[in-house]
Coordinates of C-alpha atoms in Angstrom, one line a residue:
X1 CA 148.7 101.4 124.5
X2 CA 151.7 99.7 123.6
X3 CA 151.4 97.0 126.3
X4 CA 147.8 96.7 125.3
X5 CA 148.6 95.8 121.4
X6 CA 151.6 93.0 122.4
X7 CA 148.6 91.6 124.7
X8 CA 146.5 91.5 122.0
X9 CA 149.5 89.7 119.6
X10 CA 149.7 86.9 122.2
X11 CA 147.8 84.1 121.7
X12 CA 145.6 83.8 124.9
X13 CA 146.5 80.9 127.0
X14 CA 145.2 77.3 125.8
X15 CA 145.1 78.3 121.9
X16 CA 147.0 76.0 120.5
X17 CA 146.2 73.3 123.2
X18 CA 142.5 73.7 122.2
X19 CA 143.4 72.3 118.9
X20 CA 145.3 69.5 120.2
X21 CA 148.9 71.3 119.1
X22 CA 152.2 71.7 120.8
X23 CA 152.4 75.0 122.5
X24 CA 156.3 74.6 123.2
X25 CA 157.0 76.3 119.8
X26 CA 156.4 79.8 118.4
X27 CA 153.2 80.1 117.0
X28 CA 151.7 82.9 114.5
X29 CA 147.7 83.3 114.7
X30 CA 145.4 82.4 112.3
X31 CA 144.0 85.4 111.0
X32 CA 140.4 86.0 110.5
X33 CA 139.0 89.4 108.0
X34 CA 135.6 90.4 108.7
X35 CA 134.6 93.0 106.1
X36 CA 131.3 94.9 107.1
X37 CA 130.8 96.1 110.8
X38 CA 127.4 95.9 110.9
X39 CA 125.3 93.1 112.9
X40 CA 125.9 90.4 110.8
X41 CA 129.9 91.1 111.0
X42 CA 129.9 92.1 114.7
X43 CA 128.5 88.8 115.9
X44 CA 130.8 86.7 114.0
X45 CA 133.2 88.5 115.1
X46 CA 132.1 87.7 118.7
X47 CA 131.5 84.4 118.3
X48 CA 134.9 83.9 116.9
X49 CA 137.1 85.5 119.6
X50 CA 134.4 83.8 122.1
X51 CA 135.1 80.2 120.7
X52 CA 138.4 80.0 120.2
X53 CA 141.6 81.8 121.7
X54 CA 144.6 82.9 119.6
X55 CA 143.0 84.1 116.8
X56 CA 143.4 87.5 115.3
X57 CA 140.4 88.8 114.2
X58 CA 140.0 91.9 112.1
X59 CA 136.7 93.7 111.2
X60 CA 136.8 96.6 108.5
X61 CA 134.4 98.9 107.5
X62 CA 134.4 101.3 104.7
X63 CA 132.5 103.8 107.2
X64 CA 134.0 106.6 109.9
X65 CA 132.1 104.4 112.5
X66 CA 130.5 100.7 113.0
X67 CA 126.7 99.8 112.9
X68 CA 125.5 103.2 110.9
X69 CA 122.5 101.4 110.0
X70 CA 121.9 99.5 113.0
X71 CA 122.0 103.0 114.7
X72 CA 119.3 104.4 112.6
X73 CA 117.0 101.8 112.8
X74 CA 117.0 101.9 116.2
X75 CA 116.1 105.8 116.6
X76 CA 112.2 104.8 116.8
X77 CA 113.1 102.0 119.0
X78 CA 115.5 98.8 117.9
X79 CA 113.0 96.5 117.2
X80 CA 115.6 93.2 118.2
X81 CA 113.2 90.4 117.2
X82 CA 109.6 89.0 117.9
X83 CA 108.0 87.2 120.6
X84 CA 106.1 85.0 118.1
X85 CA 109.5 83.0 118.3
X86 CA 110.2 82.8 122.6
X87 CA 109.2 80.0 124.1
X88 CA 106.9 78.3 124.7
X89 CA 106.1 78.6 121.2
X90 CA 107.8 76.8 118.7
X91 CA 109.9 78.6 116.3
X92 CA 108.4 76.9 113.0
X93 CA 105.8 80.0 112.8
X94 CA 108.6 82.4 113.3
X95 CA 111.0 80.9 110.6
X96 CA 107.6 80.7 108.4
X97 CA 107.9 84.6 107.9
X98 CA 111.0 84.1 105.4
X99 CA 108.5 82.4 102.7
X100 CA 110.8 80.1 100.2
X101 CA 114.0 80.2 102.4
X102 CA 112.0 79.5 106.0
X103 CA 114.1 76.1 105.8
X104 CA 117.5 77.4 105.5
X105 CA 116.7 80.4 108.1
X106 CA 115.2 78.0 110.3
X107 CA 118.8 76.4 110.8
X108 CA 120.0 79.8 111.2
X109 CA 117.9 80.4 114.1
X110 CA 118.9 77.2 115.8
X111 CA 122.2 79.5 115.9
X112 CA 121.1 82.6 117.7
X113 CA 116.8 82.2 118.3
X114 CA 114.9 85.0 119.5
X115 CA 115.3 84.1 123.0
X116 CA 119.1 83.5 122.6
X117 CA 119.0 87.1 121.2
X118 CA 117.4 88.4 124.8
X119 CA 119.8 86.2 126.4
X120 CA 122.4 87.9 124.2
X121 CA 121.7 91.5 125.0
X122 CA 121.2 90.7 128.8
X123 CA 124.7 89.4 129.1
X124 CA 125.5 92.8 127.7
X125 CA 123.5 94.9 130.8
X126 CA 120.6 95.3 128.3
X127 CA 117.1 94.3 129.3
X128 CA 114.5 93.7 127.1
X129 CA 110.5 93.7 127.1
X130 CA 107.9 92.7 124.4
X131 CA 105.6 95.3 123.2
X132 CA 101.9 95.3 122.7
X133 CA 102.7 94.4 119.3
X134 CA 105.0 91.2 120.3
X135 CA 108.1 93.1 118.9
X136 CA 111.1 93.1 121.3
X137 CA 113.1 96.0 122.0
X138 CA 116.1 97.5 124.9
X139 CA 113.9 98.7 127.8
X140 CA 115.6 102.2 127.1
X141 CA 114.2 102.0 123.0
X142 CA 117.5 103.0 121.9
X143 CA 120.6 101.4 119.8
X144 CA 122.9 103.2 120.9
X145 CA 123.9 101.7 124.6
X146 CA 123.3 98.1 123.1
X147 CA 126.0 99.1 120.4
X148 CA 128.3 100.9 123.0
X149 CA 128.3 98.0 125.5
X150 CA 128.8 95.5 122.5
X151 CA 131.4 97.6 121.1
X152 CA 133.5 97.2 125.1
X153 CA 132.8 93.8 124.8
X154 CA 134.7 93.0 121.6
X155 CA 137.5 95.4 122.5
X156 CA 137.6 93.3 125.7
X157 CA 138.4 90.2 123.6
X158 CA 140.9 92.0 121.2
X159 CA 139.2 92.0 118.2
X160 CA 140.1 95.1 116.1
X161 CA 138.1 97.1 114.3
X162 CA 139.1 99.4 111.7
X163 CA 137.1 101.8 110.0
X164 CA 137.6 104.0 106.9
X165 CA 138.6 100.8 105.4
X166 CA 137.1 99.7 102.0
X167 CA 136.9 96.4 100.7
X168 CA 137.8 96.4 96.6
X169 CA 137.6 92.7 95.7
X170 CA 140.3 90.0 95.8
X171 CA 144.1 90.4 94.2
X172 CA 145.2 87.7 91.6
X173 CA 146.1 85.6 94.6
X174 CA 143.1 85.9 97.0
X175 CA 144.6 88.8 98.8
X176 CA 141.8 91.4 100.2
X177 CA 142.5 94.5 98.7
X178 CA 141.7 97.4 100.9
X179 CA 141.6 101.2 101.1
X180 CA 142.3 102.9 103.9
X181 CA 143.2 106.6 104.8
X182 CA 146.9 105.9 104.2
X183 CA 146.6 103.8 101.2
X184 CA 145.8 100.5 99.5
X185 CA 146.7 98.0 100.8
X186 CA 146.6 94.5 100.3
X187 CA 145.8 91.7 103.3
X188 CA 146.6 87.7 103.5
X189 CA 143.5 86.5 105.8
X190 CA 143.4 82.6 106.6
X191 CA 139.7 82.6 106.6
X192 CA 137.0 85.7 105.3
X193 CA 133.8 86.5 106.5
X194 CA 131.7 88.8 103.9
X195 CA 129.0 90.9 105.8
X196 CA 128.4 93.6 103.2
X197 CA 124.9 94.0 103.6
X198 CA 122.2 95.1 100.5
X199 CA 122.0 98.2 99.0
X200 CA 119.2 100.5 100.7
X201 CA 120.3 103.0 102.5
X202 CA 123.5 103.8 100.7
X203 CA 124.6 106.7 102.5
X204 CA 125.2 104.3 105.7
X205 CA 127.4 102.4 104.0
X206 CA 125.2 99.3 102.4
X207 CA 125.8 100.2 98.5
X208 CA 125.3 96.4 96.7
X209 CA 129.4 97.2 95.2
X210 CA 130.1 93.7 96.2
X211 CA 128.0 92.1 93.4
X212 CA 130.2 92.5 90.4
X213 CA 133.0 91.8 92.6
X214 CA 131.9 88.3 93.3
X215 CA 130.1 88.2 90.0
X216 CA 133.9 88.2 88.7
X217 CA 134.1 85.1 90.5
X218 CA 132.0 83.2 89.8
X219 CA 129.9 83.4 92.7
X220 CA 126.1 83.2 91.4
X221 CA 124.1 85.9 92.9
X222 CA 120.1 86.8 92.5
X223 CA 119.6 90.8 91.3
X224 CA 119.4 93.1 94.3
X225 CA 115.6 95.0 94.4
X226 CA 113.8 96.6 97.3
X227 CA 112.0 95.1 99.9
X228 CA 109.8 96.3 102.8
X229 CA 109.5 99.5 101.0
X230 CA 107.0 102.2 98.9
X231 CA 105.1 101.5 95.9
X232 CA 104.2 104.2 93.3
X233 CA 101.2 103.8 91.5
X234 CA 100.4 103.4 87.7
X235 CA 98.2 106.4 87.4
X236 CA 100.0 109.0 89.6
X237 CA 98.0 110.8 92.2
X238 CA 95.5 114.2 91.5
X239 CA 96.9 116.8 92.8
X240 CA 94.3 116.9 95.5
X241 CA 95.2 113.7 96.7
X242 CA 98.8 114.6 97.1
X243 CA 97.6 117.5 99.7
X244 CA 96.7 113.9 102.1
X245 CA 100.5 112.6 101.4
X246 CA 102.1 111.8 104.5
X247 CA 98.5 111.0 106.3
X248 CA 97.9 107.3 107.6
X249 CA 95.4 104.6 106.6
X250 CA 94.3 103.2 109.9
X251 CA 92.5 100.5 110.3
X252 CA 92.2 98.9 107.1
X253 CA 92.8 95.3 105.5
X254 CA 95.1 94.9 101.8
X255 CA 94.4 92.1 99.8
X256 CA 96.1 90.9 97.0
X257 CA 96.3 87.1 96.0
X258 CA 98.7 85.5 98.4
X259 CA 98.7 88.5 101.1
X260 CA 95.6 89.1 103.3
X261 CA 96.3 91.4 106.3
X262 CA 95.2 94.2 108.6
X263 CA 96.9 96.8 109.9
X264 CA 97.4 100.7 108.4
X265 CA 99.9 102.2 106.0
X266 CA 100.6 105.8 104.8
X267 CA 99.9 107.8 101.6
X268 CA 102.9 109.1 99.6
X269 CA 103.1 111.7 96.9
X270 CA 104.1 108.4 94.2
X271 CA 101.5 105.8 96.2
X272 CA 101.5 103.9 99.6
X273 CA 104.2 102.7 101.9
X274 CA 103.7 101.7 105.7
X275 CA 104.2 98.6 107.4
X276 CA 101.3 96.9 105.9
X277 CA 102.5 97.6 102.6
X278 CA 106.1 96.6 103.7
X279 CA 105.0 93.4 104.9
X280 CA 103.1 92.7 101.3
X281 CA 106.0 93.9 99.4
X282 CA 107.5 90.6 98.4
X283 CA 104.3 89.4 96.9
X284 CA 103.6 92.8 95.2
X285 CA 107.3 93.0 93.9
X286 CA 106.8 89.7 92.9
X287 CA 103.8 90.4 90.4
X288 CA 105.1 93.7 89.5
X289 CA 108.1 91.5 87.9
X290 CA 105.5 88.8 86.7
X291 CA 103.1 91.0 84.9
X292 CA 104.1 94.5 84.3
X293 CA 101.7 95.5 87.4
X294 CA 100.2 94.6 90.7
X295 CA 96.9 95.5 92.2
X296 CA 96.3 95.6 95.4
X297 CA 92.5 95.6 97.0
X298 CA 92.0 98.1 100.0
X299 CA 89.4 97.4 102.3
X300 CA 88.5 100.9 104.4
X301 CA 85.6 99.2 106.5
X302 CA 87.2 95.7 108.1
X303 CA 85.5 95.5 110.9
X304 CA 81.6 96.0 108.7
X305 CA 80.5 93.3 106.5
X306 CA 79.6 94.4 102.6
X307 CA 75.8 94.0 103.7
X308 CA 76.6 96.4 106.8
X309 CA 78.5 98.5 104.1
X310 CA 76.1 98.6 101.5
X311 CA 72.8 99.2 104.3
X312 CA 74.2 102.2 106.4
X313 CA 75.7 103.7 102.6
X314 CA 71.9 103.3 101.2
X315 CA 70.3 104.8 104.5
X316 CA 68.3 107.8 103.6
X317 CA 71.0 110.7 103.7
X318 CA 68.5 114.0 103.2
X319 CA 69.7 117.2 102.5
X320 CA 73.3 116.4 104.2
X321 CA 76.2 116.0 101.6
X322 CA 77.6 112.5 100.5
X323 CA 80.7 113.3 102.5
X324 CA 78.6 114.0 105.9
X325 CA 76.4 110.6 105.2
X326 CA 79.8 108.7 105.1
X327 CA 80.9 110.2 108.2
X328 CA 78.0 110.3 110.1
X329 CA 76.7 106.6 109.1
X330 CA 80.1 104.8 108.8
X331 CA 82.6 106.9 110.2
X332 CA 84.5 107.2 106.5
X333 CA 86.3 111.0 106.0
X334 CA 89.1 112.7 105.6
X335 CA 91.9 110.5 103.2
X336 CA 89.4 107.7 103.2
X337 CA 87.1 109.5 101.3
X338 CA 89.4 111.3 99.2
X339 CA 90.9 108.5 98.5
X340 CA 87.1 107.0 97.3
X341 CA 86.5 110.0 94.6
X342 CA 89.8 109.6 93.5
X343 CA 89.4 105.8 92.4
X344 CA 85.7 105.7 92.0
X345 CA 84.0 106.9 88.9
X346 CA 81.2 109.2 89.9
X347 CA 78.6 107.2 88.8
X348 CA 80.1 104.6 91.3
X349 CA 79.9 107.4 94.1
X350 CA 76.2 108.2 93.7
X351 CA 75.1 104.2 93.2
X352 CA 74.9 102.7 96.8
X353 CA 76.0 99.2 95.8
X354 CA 79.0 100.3 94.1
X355 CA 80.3 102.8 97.2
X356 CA 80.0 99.5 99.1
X357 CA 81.5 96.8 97.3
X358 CA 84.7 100.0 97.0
X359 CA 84.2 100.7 100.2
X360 CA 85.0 97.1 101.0
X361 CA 87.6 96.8 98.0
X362 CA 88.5 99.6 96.5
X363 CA 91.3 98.6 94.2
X364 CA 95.0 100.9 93.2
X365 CA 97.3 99.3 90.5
X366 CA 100.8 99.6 91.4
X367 CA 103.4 100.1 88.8
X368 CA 106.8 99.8 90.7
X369 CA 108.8 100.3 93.4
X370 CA 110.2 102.9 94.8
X371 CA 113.9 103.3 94.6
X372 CA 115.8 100.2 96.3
X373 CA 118.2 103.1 98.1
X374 CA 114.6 104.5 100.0
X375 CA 113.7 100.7 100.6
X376 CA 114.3 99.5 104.6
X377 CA 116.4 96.0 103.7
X378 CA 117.2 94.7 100.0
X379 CA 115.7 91.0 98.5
X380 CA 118.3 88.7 96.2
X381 CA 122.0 88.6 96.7
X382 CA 124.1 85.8 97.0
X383 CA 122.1 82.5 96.6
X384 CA 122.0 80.3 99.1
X385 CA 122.3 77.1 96.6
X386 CA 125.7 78.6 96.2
X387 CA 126.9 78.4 99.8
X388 CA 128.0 75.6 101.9
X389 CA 125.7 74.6 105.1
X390 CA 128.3 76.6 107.1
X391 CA 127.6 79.7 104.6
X392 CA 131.1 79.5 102.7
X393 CA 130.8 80.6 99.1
X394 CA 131.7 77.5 97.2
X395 CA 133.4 79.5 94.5
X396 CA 135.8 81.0 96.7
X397 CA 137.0 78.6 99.6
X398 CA 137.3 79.8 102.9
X399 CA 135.7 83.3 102.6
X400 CA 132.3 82.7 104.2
X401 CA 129.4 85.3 103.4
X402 CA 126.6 86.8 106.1
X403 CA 123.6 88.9 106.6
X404 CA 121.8 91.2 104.0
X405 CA 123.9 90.7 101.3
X406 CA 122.4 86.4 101.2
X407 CA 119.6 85.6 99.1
X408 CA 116.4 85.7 101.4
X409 CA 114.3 88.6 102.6
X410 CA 111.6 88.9 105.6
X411 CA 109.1 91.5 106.8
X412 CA 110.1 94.1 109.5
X413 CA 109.0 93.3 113.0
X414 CA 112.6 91.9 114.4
X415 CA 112.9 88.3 111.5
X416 CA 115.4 90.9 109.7
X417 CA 117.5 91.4 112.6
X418 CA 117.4 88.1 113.8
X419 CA 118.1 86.4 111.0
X420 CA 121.0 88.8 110.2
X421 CA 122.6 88.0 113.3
X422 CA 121.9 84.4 113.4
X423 CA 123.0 84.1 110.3
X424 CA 126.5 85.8 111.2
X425 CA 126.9 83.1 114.1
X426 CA 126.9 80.4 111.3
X427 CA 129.4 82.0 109.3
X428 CA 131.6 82.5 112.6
X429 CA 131.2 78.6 112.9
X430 CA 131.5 77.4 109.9
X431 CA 135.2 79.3 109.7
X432 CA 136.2 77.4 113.2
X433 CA 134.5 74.1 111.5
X434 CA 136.9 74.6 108.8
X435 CA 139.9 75.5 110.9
X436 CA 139.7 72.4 113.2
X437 CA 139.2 70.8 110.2
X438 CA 142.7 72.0 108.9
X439 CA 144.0 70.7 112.2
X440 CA 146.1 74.2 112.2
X441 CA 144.3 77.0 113.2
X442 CA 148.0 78.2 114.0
X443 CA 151.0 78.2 112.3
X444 CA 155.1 78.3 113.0
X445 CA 156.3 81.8 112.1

């Protein structure tokens, strides 16, 4: 072990040379803080100790162990990123997914693409495949030999990761403040890279503490709220309804103006969540915080037309019940047509043309969120009018930011991972731009 840390104090061979310096005097490393082991802050961390020898890099993390959330995202397989981006398509549909920051990602990606992300994991001993839905994932469905081969890696090229270590802001002189089992203590970094991420899923480590300490700073920052998560509704459910929550909506389509999808989501106690509410949330949030409210139009039937609907619901039903007819002549029970005498009046249930057109639309006002902390990823955050191209926080010079914790947001399906990633790679980049810049990435002790 100690042999192995004075290897790791030694500038590999070619540092300094790299930079065009003299290697015939003693030299110090630059040192490089990465605070927040999680995807964002692992890849910079690669790309740095991949790019350029001699420097020390450092990752902390406030947690007993690195990639918490990575880990538990993968548990239903670690959905890596989406083949709507490999070649030969284009990535301009791909980078569309982000909404108003598609530009600024779309750079990001030229960083670390989708297929660069395969490529990525291969060089690891990870294969990957796309599934039926285009989502990529390890052929074994599982985080954790991706994270354990990645974690080798990074040990192989001497970057050090230290965990139990909190990050509490900045000292009067831009020191890092940090806790750590033995104490605070206080650290002189030549260049930072932020990777905090949001503030869903607190108990892994993602708690949004950052913001008042940048705040402080004067680094402008959009609030945090939840995205690709639940939505309770504005007249809470009857208690029969709630017996359904936890049951699927399959094969349905949402509408709500500017989202029009397919796809199937799942009843909660509050209201919906599911992928295909996930993947609306931004333009629901977005009216929620417009207009008090959002409503969202359900259509149970996608694959019938309103006349198809409206025939087969006006077809003679004889002595059978209403719930029968619906089954037997459109295949509509269970939560589907709970869910109908819950939001119907039941003059709409006995009129044939009205059970259509809410068969076809039946529409739930949605009143908020659910709690950012249930949410899957967090919208807002640092904006990206307030960061360099290279991602360095123009408030506070060479302490570069990454991942989550940046102001953009994207649907599940492999653009959050991606981007996260990608968007690490830039950071790592932008500190060696700003390095060679100095024209000293190393310095006489």
């Amino acid at each position: 072990a100690p042999q192995a840390q004075q290897k790791r104090r030694q500038p590999r061979a070619g540092g300094a040379a790299e930079f065009g310096l003299s290697t015939s005097r003693a030299l110090r490393p630059k040192r490089i803080a990465i605070i927040g082991a999680g995807p964002a802050g692992l890849m910079a961390a690669q790309v740095l100790a991949e790019s350029a020898s001699g420097l020390q890099i450092d990752v902390y993390d406030a947690m007993p162990s690195v990639g918490r959330k990575f880990l538990l995202a993968g548990r239903g397989g670690l959905n890596l990123t989406h083949a709507e981006g490999l070649p030969p398509q284009a990535l301009e549909r791909f980078a569309s997914r982000y909404a108003e920051r598609a530009a600024q990602v779309r750079e990001w990606l030229g960083a670390l693409s989708p297929q660069h992300l395969r490529d990525w994991a291969a060089k690891l001993g990870v294969d990957t495949f796309v599934g039926s839905s285009n989502r990529v994932f390890p052929v074994g469905m599982k985080a954790s030999p991706l994270l354990r081969a990645w974690l080798k890696h990074l040990n192989a090229l001497a970057v050090r990761i230290h965990t139990r270590h909190r990050w509490l802001g900045f000292d009067a002189d831009g020191g890092l403040r940090i806790a750590t089992p033995e104490g605070e203590q206080t650290i002189a970094a030549d260049a930072t890279i932020l990777a905090l991420g949001g503030a869903s899923w607190q108990r892994l480590g993602s708690d949004g503490a950052w913001v008042s300490m940048l705040q402080s700073r004067g680094v402008r920052i959009a609030p945090l709220a939840a995205s690709n998560c639940g939505f309770e509704v504005a007249k809470p459910w009857s208690e029969h309804l709630r017996q359904f929550a936890g049951q699927p909506l399959k094969s349905i389509a949402i509408h709500t103006p500017g989202f029009s999808r397919q796809g199937e989501c799942v009843l909660t106690e509050q209201g919906l969540e599911g992928s295909l509410i996930y993947a609306a949330s931004a333009t629901l949030r977005r009216q929620i915080e417009a207009q008090g409210q959002a409503t969202l139009h359900i259509d149970l039937l996608p694959a019938k037309s309103l006349a198809e609907a409206q025939r087969e619901v006006a077809h003679p039903r004889g002595s059978k019940s209403l719930s029968s007819h619906l089954k037997s002549r459109l295949n509509l029970q269970g939560l589907k047509v709970a869910l109908l005498h819950e939001l119907l009046p039941k003059t709409a249930m006995q009129n044939s043309a009205e059970l259509a057109q809410g068969i076809k639309a039946l529409s739930i006002t949605l009143a908020r969120t659910r709690p950012i902390d249930e949410a899957i990823s967090t919208a807002g955050g640092i904006s990206l009018e307030a960061l360099s191209a290279d991602l360095e926080i123009q408030a506070l010079p060479n302490v570069f930011a990454a991942g989550e914790m940046l102001d953009w947001e994207a649907p599940t399906g492999g653009y959050l991972l991606n981007a996260c990633m990608a968007s690490g790679v830039v950071a790592a980049r932008g500190v060696l731009h700003k390095l060679k810049a100095a024209r000293h990435p190393f310095e006489a002790d």
